[in-house]
mmCIF file of C-alpha atoms (C1' of nucleotides) in Angstrom:
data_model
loop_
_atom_site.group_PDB
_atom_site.id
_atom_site.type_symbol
_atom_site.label_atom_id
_atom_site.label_comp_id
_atom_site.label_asym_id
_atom_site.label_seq_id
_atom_site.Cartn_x
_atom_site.Cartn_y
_atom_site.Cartn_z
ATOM 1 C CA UNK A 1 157.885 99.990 150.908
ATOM 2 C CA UNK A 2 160.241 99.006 147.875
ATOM 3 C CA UNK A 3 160.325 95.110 147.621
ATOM 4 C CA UNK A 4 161.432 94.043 144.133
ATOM 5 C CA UNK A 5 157.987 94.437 142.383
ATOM 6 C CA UNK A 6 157.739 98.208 143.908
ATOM 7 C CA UNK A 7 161.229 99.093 142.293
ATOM 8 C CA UNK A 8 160.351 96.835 138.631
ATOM 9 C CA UNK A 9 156.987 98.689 138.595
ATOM 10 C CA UNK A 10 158.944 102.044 139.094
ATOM 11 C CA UNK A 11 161.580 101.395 136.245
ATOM 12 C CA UNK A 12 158.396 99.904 134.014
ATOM 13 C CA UNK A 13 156.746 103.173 135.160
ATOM 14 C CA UNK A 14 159.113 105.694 134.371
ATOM 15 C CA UNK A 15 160.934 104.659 131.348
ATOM 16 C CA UNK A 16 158.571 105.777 128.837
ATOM 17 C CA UNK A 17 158.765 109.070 130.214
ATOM 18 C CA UNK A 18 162.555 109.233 130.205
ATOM 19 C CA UNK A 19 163.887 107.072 127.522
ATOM 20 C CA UNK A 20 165.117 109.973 124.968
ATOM 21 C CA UNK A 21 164.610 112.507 127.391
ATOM 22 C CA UNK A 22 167.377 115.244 128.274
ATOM 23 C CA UNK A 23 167.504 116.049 131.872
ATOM 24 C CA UNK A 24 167.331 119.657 132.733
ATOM 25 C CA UNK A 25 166.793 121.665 135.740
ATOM 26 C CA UNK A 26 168.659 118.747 138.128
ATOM 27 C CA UNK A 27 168.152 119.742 141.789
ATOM 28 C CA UNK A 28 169.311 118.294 144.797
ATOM 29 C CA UNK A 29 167.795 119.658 148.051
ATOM 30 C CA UNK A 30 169.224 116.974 150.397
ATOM 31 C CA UNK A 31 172.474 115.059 149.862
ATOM 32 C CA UNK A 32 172.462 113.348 152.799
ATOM 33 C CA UNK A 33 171.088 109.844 152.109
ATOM 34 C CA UNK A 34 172.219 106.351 153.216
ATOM 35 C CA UNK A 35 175.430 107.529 151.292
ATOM 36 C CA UNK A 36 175.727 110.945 150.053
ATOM 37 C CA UNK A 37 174.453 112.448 146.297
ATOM 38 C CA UNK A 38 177.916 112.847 145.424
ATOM 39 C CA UNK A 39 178.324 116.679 145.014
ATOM 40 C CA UNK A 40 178.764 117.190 141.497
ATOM 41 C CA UNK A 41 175.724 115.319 140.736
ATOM 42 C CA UNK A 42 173.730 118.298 139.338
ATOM 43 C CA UNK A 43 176.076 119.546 136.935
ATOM 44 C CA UNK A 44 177.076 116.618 135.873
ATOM 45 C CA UNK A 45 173.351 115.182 135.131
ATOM 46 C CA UNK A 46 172.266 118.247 133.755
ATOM 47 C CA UNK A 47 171.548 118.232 130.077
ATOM 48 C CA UNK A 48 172.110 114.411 129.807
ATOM 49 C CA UNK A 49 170.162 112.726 127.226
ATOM 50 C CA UNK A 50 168.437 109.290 129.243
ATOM 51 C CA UNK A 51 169.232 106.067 127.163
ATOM 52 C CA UNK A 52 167.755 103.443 129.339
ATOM 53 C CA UNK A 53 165.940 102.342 132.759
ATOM 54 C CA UNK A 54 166.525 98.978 134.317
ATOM 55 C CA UNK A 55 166.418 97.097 137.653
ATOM 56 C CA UNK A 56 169.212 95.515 138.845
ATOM 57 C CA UNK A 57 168.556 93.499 142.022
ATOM 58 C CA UNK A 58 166.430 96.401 143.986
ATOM 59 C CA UNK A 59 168.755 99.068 142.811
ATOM 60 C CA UNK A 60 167.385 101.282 139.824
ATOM 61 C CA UNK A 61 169.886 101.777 136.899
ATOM 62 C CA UNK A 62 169.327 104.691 134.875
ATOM 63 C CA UNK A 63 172.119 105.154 131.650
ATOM 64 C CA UNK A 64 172.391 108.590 129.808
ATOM 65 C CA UNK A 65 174.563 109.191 126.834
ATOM 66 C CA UNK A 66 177.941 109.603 129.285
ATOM 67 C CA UNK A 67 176.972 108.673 132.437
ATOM 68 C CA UNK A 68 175.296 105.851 134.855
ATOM 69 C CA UNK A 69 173.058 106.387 137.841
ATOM 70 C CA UNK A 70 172.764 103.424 140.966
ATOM 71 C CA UNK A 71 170.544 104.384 142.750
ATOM 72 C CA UNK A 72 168.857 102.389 145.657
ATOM 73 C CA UNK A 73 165.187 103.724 147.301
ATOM 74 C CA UNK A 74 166.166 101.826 151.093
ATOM 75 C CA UNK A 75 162.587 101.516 153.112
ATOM 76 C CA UNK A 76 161.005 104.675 152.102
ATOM 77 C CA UNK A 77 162.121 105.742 148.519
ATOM 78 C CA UNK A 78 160.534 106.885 145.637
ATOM 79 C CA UNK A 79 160.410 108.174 142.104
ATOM 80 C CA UNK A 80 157.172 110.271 140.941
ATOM 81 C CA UNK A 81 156.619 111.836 137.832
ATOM 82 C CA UNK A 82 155.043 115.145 138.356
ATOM 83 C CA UNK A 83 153.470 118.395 136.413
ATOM 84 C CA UNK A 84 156.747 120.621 137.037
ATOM 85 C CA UNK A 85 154.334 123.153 139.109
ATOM 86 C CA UNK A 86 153.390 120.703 141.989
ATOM 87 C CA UNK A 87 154.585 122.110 145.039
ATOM 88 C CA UNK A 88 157.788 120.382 146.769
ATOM 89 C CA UNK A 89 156.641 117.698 149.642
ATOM 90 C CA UNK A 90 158.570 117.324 152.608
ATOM 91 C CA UNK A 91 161.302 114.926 151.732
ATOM 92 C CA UNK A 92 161.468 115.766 148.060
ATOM 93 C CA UNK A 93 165.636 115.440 148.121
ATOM 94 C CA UNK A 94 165.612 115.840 144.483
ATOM 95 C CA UNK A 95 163.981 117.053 141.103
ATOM 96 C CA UNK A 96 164.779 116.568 137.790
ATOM 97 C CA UNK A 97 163.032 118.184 135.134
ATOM 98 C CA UNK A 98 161.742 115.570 132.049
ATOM 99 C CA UNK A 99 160.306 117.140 128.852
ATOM 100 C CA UNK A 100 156.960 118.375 130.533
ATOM 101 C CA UNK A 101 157.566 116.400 133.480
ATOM 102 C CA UNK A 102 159.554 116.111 136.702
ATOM 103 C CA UNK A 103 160.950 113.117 137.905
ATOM 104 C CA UNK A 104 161.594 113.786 141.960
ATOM 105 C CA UNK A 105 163.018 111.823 144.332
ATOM 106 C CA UNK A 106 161.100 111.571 147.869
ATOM 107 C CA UNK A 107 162.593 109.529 150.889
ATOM 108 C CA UNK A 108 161.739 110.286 154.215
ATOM 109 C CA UNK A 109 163.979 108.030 155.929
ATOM 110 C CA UNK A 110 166.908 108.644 154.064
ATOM 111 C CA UNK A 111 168.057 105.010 153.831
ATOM 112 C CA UNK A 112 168.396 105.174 150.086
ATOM 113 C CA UNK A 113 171.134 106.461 147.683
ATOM 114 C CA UNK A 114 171.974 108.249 144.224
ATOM 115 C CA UNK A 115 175.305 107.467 143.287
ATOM 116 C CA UNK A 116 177.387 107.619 139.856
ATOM 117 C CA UNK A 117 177.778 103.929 138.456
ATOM 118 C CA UNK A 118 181.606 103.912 138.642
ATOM 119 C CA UNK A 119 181.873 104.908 142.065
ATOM 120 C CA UNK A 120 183.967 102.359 144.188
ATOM 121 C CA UNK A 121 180.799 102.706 146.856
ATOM 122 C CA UNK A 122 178.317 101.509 143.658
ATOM 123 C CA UNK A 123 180.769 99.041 142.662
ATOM 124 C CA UNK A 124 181.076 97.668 145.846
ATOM 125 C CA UNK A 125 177.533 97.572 145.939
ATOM 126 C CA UNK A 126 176.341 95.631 142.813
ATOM 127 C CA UNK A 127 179.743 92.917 142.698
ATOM 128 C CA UNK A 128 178.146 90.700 145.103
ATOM 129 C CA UNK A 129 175.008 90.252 143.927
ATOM 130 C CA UNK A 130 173.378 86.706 143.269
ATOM 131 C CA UNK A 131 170.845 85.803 140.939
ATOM 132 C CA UNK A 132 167.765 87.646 139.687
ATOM 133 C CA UNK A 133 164.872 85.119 141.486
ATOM 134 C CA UNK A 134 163.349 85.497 138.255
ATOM 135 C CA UNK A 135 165.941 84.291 136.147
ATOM 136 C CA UNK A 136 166.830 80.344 135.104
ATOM 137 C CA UNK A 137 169.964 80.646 137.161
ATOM 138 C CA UNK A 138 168.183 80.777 140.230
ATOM 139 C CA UNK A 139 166.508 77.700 140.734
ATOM 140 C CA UNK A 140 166.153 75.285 142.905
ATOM 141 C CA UNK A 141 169.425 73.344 142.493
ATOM 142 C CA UNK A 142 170.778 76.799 143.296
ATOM 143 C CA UNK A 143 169.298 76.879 146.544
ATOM 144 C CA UNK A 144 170.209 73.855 147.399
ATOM 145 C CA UNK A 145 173.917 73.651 146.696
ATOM 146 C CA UNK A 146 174.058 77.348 148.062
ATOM 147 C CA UNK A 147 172.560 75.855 151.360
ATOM 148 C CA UNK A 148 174.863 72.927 152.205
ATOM 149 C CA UNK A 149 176.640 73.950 155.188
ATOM 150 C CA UNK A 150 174.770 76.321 155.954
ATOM 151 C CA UNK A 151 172.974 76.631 159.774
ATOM 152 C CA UNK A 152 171.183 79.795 159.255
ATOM 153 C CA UNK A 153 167.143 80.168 159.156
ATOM 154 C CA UNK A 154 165.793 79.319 155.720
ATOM 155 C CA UNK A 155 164.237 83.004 155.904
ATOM 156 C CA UNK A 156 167.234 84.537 156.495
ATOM 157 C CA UNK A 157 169.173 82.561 153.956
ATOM 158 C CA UNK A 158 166.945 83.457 151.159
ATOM 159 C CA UNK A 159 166.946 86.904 151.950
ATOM 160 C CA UNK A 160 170.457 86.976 151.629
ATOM 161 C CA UNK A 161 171.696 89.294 148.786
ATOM 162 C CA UNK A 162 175.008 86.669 147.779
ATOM 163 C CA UNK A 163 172.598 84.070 147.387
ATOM 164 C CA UNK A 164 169.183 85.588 145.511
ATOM 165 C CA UNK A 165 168.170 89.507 145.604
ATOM 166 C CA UNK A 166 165.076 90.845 145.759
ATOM 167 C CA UNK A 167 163.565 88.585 148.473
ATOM 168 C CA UNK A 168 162.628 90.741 150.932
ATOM 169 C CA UNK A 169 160.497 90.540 154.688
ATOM 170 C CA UNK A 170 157.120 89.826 153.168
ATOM 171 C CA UNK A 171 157.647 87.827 150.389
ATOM 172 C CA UNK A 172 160.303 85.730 152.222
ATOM 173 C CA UNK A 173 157.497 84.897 154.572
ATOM 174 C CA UNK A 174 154.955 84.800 151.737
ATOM 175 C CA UNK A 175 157.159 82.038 149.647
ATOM 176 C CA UNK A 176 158.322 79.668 152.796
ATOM 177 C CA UNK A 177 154.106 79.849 153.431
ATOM 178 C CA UNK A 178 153.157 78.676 149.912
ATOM 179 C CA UNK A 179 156.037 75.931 149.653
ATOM 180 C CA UNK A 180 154.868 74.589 153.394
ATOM 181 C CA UNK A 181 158.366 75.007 155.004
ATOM 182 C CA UNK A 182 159.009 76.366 158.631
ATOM 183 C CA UNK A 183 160.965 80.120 158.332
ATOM 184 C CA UNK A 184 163.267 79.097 161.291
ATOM 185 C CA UNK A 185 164.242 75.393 159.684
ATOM 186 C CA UNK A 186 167.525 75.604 159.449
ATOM 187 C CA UNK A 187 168.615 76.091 155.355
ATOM 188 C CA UNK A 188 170.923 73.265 155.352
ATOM 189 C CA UNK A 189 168.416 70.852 156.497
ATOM 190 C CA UNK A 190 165.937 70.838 153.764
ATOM 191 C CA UNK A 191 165.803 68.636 150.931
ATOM 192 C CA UNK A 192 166.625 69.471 147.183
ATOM 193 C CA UNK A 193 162.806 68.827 146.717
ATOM 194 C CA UNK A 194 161.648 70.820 148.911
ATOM 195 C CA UNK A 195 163.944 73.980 147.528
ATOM 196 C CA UNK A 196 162.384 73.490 144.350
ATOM 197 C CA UNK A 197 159.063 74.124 145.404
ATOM 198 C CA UNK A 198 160.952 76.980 147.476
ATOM 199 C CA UNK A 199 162.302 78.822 144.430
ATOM 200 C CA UNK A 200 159.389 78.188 142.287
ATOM 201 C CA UNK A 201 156.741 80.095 144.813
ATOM 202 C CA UNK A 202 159.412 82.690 145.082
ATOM 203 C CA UNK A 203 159.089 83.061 140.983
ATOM 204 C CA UNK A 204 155.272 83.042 141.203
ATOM 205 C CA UNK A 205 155.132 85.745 144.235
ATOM 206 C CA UNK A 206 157.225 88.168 142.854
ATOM 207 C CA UNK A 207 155.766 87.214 139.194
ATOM 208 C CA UNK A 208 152.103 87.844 140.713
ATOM 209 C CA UNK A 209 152.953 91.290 142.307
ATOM 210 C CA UNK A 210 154.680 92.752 139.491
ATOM 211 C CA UNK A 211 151.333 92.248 137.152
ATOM 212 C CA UNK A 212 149.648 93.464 139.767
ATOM 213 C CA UNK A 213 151.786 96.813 140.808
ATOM 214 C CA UNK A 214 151.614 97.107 136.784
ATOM 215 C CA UNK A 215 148.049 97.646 136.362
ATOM 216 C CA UNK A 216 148.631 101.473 138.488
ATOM 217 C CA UNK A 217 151.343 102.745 136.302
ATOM 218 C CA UNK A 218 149.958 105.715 135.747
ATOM 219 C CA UNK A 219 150.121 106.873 139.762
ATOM 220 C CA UNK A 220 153.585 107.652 138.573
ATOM 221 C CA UNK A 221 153.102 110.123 136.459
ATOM 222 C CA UNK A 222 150.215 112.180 138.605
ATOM 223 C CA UNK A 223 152.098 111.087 141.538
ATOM 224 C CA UNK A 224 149.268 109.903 143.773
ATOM 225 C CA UNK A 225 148.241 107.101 145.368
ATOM 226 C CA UNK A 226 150.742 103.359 146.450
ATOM 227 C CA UNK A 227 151.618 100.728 143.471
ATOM 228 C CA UNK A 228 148.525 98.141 143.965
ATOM 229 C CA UNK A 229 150.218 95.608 144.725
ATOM 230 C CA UNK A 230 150.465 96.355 147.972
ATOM 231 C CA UNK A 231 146.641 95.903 148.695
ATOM 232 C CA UNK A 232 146.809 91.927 147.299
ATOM 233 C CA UNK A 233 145.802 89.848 149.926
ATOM 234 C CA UNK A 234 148.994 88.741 151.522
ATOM 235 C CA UNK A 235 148.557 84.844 153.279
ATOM 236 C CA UNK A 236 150.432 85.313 155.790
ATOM 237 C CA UNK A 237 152.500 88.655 156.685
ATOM 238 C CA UNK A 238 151.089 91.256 159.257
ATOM 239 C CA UNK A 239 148.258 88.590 159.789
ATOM 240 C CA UNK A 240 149.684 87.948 163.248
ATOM 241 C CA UNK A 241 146.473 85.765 165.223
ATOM 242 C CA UNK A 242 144.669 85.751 162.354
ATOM 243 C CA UNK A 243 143.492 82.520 160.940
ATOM 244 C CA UNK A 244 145.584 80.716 158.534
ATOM 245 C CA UNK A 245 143.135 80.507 154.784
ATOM 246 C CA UNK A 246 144.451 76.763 154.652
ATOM 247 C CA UNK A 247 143.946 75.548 158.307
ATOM 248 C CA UNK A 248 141.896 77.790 160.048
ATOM 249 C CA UNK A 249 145.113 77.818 163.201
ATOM 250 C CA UNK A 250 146.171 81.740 164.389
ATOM 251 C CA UNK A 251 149.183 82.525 162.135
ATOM 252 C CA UNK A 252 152.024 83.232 164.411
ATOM 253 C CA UNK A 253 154.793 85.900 164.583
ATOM 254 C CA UNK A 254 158.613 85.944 165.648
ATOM 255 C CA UNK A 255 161.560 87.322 165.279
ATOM 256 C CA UNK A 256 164.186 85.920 162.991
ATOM 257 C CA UNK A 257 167.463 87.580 161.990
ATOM 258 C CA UNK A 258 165.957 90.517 163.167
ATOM 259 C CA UNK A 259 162.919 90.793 161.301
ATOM 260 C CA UNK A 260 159.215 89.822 161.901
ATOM 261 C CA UNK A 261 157.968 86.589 160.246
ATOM 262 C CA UNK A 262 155.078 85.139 159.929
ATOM 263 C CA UNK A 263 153.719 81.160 159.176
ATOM 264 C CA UNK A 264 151.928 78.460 160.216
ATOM 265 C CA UNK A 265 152.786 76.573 162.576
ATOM 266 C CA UNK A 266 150.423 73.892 160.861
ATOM 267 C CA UNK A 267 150.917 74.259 157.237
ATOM 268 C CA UNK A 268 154.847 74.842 157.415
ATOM 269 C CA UNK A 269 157.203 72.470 158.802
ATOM 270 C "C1'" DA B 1 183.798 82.180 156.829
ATOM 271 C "C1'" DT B 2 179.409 82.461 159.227
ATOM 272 C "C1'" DG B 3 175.910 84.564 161.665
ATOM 273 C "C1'" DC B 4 174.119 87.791 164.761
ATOM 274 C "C1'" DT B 5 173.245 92.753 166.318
ATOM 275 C "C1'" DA B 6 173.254 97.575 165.924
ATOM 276 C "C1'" DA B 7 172.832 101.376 163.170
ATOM 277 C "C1'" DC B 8 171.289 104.573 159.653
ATOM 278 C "C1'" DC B 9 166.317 107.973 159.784
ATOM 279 C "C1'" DT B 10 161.357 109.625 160.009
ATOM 280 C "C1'" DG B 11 156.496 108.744 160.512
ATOM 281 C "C1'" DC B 12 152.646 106.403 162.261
ATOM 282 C "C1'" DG B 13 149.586 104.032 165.297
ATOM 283 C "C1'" DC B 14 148.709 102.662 169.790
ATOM 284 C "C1'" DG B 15 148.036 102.928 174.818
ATOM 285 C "C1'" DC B 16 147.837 105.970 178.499
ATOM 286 C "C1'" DT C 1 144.741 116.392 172.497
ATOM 287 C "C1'" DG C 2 149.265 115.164 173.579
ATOM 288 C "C1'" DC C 3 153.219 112.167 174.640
ATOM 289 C "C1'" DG C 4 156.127 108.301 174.766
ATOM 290 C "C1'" DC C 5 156.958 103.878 172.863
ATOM 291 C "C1'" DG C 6 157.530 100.388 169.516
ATOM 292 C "C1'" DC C 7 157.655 99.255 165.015
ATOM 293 C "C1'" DA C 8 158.173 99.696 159.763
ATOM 294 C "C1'" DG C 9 159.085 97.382 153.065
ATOM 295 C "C1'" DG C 10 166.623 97.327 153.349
ATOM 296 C "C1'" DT C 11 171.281 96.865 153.764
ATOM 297 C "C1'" DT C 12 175.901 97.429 155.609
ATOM 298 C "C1'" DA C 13 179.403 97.602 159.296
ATOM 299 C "C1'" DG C 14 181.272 95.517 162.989
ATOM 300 C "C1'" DC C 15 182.010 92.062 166.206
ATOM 301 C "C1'" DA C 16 181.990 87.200 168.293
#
DNA sequence: ATGCTAACCTGCGCGC
DNA sequence: TGCGCGCAGGTTAGCA
């Protein structure tokens, strides 16, 4: 599930909860993620004081008084704050206990990670990163320059980590909807215009979700229920033969770079 | 360098 | 009801 609003809503979720929190109790039940839980993660986060929460990218950050968590939650991850009595779920890899709370870590695919900050895998990780979307460096004059040269589908290009994170499968299709432009086009053949309509429906997507995954915070801490944004109406993704809400034409679906898209073959050229 | 594919895993929904 | 198949929000490794 975790696009970037899923993982901000997490880290807006459970800061409040941590921040000035010491970590006790720190169990891992399954070290066998996308990489492993590195081995002496339990003693080593145990009795940590938590200093901070942030998002980096889709990768959670979470700083205590000597040490630095990365930690990623891949297609199926996530945090939940919990009453310490709630019985473990299948695929609860990890508790940690929080004041009255527990923060646990569920993931039933496995594809994300828990690593120390410092680690040359975390490292590795985070030093290629491009541009929060949100921020003023990425723009449209980004996306542009970043593009010359390049013959790859628009999609794929801006779902490209090296060039802007946190633009994943449905709001790649989402944006490259609302800014009219074709997802196979190649990214080197569209105008400097154009890109900054791109960018600035990427802003307003990913703006629009977070407020709206922000109005359920509190499913984090009784652990039920999926962020809200989710349920937004979406214009275009999984609406495969549906009718476009500008056109009235069936949206279409293909394949590109390996992942379904969906668009227009009216509204996006 | 660029760009494409396979791979990592489990769960779910669908057709039979 | 059960079974097999295809597909799923991400990202890296490996190969042309």
């Amino acid at each position: 599930m975790p696009e970037l609003p899923e993982v901000e809503t997490t880290a807006r979720g459970i800061a409040p909860f941590l921040i000035g929190q010491q970590f006790t109790h720190v169990r891992v039940h399954q070290p066998s993620l996308r990489w492993p839980i590195p081995s002496d993660f339990e003693q080593r986060l145990n009795n940590e004081i938590c200093v901070s929460v942030e998002r980096r990218a889709k990768y959670l950050i979470i700083e205590t008084t000597n040490t630095q968590i990365v930690s990623h939650l891949g297609m199926s991850g996530s945090f939940r704050l919990v009453d310490p009595t709630t019985p473990l779920k299948k695929h609860d890899h990890v508790q940690i206990r929080v004041g009255d709370l527990e923060l646990r870590y569920h993931d039933p695919r496995r594809f994300g990670c828990l690593l120390w900050c410092e680690s040359d895998r975390a490292q590795q990780l985070l030093q290629h990163l491009g541009p929060e979307p949100l921020s003023d460096a990425f723009n449209g004059a980004w996306l542009f320059a970043r593009s010359r040269g390049r013959h790859l589908a628009v999609k794929s290009f801006i779902m490209t980590n090296a060039i802007v994170v946190g633009v994943g499968n449905i709001y790649a299709s989402e944006s490259l909807f609302l800014s009219g432009i074709h997802p196979q086009r190649a990214a080197n053949r569209i105008s400097a215009v154009r890109y900054e309509r791109l960018a600035a429906e990427i802003k307003e997507v990913l703006a629009r979700a977070i407020a709206s995954g922000g109005t359920t915070l509190r499913d984090f801490v009784n652990g039920q229920g999926e962020p809200g944004y989710f349920q937004q109406t979406l214009a275009v993704y999984g609406r495969d033969g549906e009718p476009c809400r500008h056109c009235a034409q069936p949206i279409q679906s293909r394949v590109i770079g390996g992942r379904n898209s969906y668009y227009c073959l009216t509204c996006q050229r």
